[in-house]
Amino acid sequence: MTSFEFALLPLLYLLLILKNPPTSAQMMSSLVKPGIFRHLMCRNNMYPRSSVLRYPVSDEQVFWSEPFPDYCPPAYTAPHIGGQVWADPPLPSDTFRPQWNQLDGQVNRESFHGAYNVQNGLPLNPIGRTGLTGRGSLGRWGPNHAADPIVTRWKRDGQGAILANLTTGKNIIQMVAIQRSDNKLWAIPGGMVDPGENVSVTLKREFTEEALNFTDKANMVERFFQAGGVQVYQGYVDDFRNTDNAWMETTALNFHDEDGSQVGQLELMAGDDATNVRWTDVDSNLKLHANHADIVREVVIRRNAHW
Ligand code: BGC
């Protein structure tokens, strides 16, 4: 191919797209990293800690672009979020005027997936229908931002030698997982980003609160997190609390203790929102909250570990 022909490739691609516009499903899959995005936990079930049943939404009916004239989801906002400092006031309101799709004072109302639509004064879930309007138990209208630290080490025997899986021959990686108190599922020890808080601060704070629960060795933990993590995912989370007007998004970073001499040595202790904590072998059987297993899989690929 000549360099002239090569330069024409983007134009040809554009023509192809104009001739065959992508389906909404293709558009969504280009929006969200393939393999990581799912929209299952927040559909066709009872809303957690309530007796509110979501309006049934089939796979084909998820996207807002698909007509669904009968769609009549119930509205639900959990009573306990009223008046909480971490929660927005109710909408519609004469006094509360959120600035959608931007940093609104200290509150980040931007989505990682670009500008979301606002309909009748309420933000619309960028992925699609969930069978429920209102905020459920989420504090913010629109995106609710979390941060997830995936802390890993290699699995070792008593002599300190790294253990490989006999079938794949690849080294086994272990992660710190907590058991969430709200749904009892094992998960990455993440948490919500406080207003104005830098994500890197949230990552260390949540890990310390949920998995260590003490400040012993605080300097080492500080240095370990300061050395920096590798970002493996940023975007929508398939969370059981999502609604048509409120949803979870996260920034997930991997912090790896290569020689197991730092955080890999610490005794773990569950605290805050966690009822249990442990080093967990990572493989394809891993079942975690929301789409956390898909996010952890990214770490496995990058570290060429056993799955
Ligand atoms: C958790 C995060 C999680 C997010 C979305 C938050 O409550 O702390 O770990 O990624 O919800 O499910």
Short mmCIF file of N, CA, C and O and ligand atoms in Angstrom, two decimals, residues 138 144-149 178 180 182 187-192 206 210 236-242 248-251 273 289-292 295, ligand 1:
data_model
loop_
_atom_site.label_atom_id
_atom_site.label_comp_id
_atom_site.label_asym_id
_atom_site.label_seq_id
_atom_site.Cartn_x
_atom_site.Cartn_y
_atom_site.Cartn_z
N LEU A 138 -28.64 5.19 46.17
CA LEU A 138 -27.46 5.98 45.82
C LEU A 138 -27.68 7.44 46.21
O LEU A 138 -28.79 7.96 46.10
N ASN A 144 -22.34 8.34 40.42
CA ASN A 144 -21.82 8.25 41.78
C ASN A 144 -20.43 7.64 41.63
O ASN A 144 -20.30 6.50 41.16
N HIS A 145 -19.41 8.41 41.99
CA HIS A 145 -18.05 7.96 41.69
C HIS A 145 -17.41 7.18 42.84
O HIS A 145 -17.41 7.63 43.98
N ALA A 146 -16.85 6.01 42.46
CA ALA A 146 -16.13 5.18 43.43
C ALA A 146 -14.69 5.01 42.96
O ALA A 146 -14.34 5.41 41.84
N ALA A 147 -13.86 4.43 43.82
CA ALA A 147 -12.48 4.10 43.45
C ALA A 147 -12.16 2.73 44.01
O ALA A 147 -12.57 2.40 45.14
N ASP A 148 -11.50 1.90 43.21
CA ASP A 148 -11.24 0.51 43.61
C ASP A 148 -9.76 0.15 43.53
O ASP A 148 -9.21 0.05 42.44
N PRO A 149 -9.12 -0.10 44.69
CA PRO A 149 -7.72 -0.54 44.67
C PRO A 149 -7.63 -2.07 44.59
O PRO A 149 -8.14 -2.76 45.47
N ILE A 178 -12.57 -8.14 50.05
CA ILE A 178 -13.36 -7.97 51.28
C ILE A 178 -14.75 -8.53 51.03
O ILE A 178 -15.21 -8.60 49.87
N ARG A 180 -18.48 -7.63 51.43
CA ARG A 180 -19.28 -6.43 51.68
C ARG A 180 -20.37 -6.72 52.69
O ARG A 180 -20.97 -7.79 52.66
N ASP A 182 -23.19 -5.04 52.79
CA ASP A 182 -24.54 -4.81 52.25
C ASP A 182 -25.11 -6.00 51.47
O ASP A 182 -26.26 -6.34 51.61
N ALA A 187 -15.58 -8.68 47.20
CA ALA A 187 -15.41 -7.52 46.31
C ALA A 187 -14.02 -6.92 46.46
O ALA A 187 -13.27 -7.26 47.38
N ILE A 188 -13.69 -6.02 45.56
CA ILE A 188 -12.49 -5.20 45.71
C ILE A 188 -12.79 -4.22 46.86
O ILE A 188 -13.91 -3.71 46.95
N PRO A 189 -11.82 -3.95 47.73
CA PRO A 189 -12.11 -3.04 48.87
C PRO A 189 -12.16 -1.57 48.46
O PRO A 189 -11.33 -0.77 48.87
N GLY A 190 -13.14 -1.22 47.67
CA GLY A 190 -13.23 0.15 47.17
C GLY A 190 -14.19 0.98 47.99
O GLY A 190 -14.72 0.54 49.01
N GLY A 191 -14.44 2.18 47.51
CA GLY A 191 -15.38 3.05 48.21
C GLY A 191 -15.69 4.29 47.41
O GLY A 191 -15.13 4.51 46.34
N MET A 192 -16.56 5.09 47.95
CA MET A 192 -16.99 6.30 47.24
C MET A 192 -15.95 7.40 47.36
O MET A 192 -15.33 7.58 48.40
N GLU A 206 -9.74 3.91 51.48
CA GLU A 206 -10.68 2.79 51.52
C GLU A 206 -9.97 1.48 51.83
O GLU A 206 -10.48 0.65 52.58
N GLU A 210 -11.00 -0.61 55.10
CA GLU A 210 -11.73 -1.86 54.94
C GLU A 210 -10.88 -3.11 55.13
O GLU A 210 -11.39 -4.15 55.53
N TYR A 236 -18.40 2.82 33.91
CA TYR A 236 -19.65 2.33 34.48
C TYR A 236 -19.45 1.02 35.23
O TYR A 236 -18.66 0.18 34.81
N VAL A 237 -20.18 0.86 36.33
CA VAL A 237 -20.16 -0.41 37.07
C VAL A 237 -21.57 -1.01 37.04
O VAL A 237 -22.55 -0.30 37.28
N ASP A 238 -21.63 -2.30 36.75
CA ASP A 238 -22.91 -3.00 36.73
C ASP A 238 -23.32 -3.29 38.17
O ASP A 238 -23.22 -4.42 38.64
N ASP A 239 -23.79 -2.26 38.86
CA ASP A 239 -24.07 -2.35 40.29
C ASP A 239 -25.55 -2.58 40.54
O ASP A 239 -26.40 -2.01 39.86
N PHE A 240 -25.87 -3.40 41.56
CA PHE A 240 -27.26 -3.75 41.85
C PHE A 240 -28.09 -2.55 42.32
O PHE A 240 -29.31 -2.63 42.40
N ARG A 241 -27.42 -1.42 42.64
CA ARG A 241 -28.16 -0.24 43.12
C ARG A 241 -28.51 0.74 42.00
O ARG A 241 -29.21 1.72 42.22
N ASN A 242 -27.98 0.54 40.79
CA ASN A 242 -28.19 1.52 39.71
C ASN A 242 -29.67 1.69 39.36
O ASN A 242 -30.46 0.74 39.47
N MET A 248 -23.43 3.88 39.31
CA MET A 248 -22.07 3.84 39.82
C MET A 248 -21.06 3.87 38.67
O MET A 248 -21.26 3.23 37.64
N GLU A 249 -19.99 4.61 38.89
CA GLU A 249 -18.84 4.57 37.98
C GLU A 249 -17.61 4.42 38.88
O GLU A 249 -17.63 4.87 40.03
N THR A 250 -16.57 3.79 38.36
CA THR A 250 -15.38 3.64 39.21
C THR A 250 -14.08 3.86 38.45
O THR A 250 -14.05 3.79 37.21
N THR A 251 -13.03 4.13 39.21
CA THR A 251 -11.66 4.15 38.70
C THR A 251 -10.94 3.05 39.45
O THR A 251 -10.86 3.09 40.68
N ASP A 273 -17.11 -0.93 56.04
CA ASP A 273 -18.23 -1.62 55.37
C ASP A 273 -17.94 -3.09 55.09
O ASP A 273 -18.71 -3.76 54.41
N HIS A 289 -18.62 -9.14 43.58
CA HIS A 289 -19.68 -8.12 43.48
C HIS A 289 -19.62 -7.39 42.13
O HIS A 289 -18.54 -7.16 41.59
N ALA A 290 -20.80 -7.02 41.62
CA ALA A 290 -20.92 -6.22 40.38
C ALA A 290 -20.03 -6.81 39.28
O ALA A 290 -20.00 -8.03 39.11
N ASN A 291 -19.33 -5.97 38.52
CA ASN A 291 -18.43 -6.54 37.50
C ASN A 291 -16.97 -6.48 37.95
O ASN A 291 -16.06 -6.35 37.13
N HIS A 292 -16.74 -6.63 39.25
CA HIS A 292 -15.37 -6.59 39.78
C HIS A 292 -14.49 -7.71 39.21
O HIS A 292 -13.30 -7.49 39.00
N ILE A 295 -13.02 -6.66 36.06
CA ILE A 295 -11.97 -5.64 36.27
C ILE A 295 -10.67 -6.33 36.72
O ILE A 295 -9.59 -6.03 36.23
C1 BGC B 1 -17.86 0.09 46.21
C2 BGC B 1 -16.89 -0.05 45.04
C3 BGC B 1 -17.68 -0.46 43.83
C4 BGC B 1 -18.83 0.49 43.60
C5 BGC B 1 -19.67 0.04 42.45
C6 BGC B 1 -18.99 1.00 45.89
O1 BGC B 1 -19.93 0.92 46.94
O2 BGC B 1 -17.19 0.52 47.36
O3 BGC B 1 -15.97 -1.07 45.34
O4 BGC B 1 -16.88 -0.52 42.67
O5 BGC B 1 -19.65 0.56 44.73
O6 BGC B 1 -20.25 -1.20 42.67
#
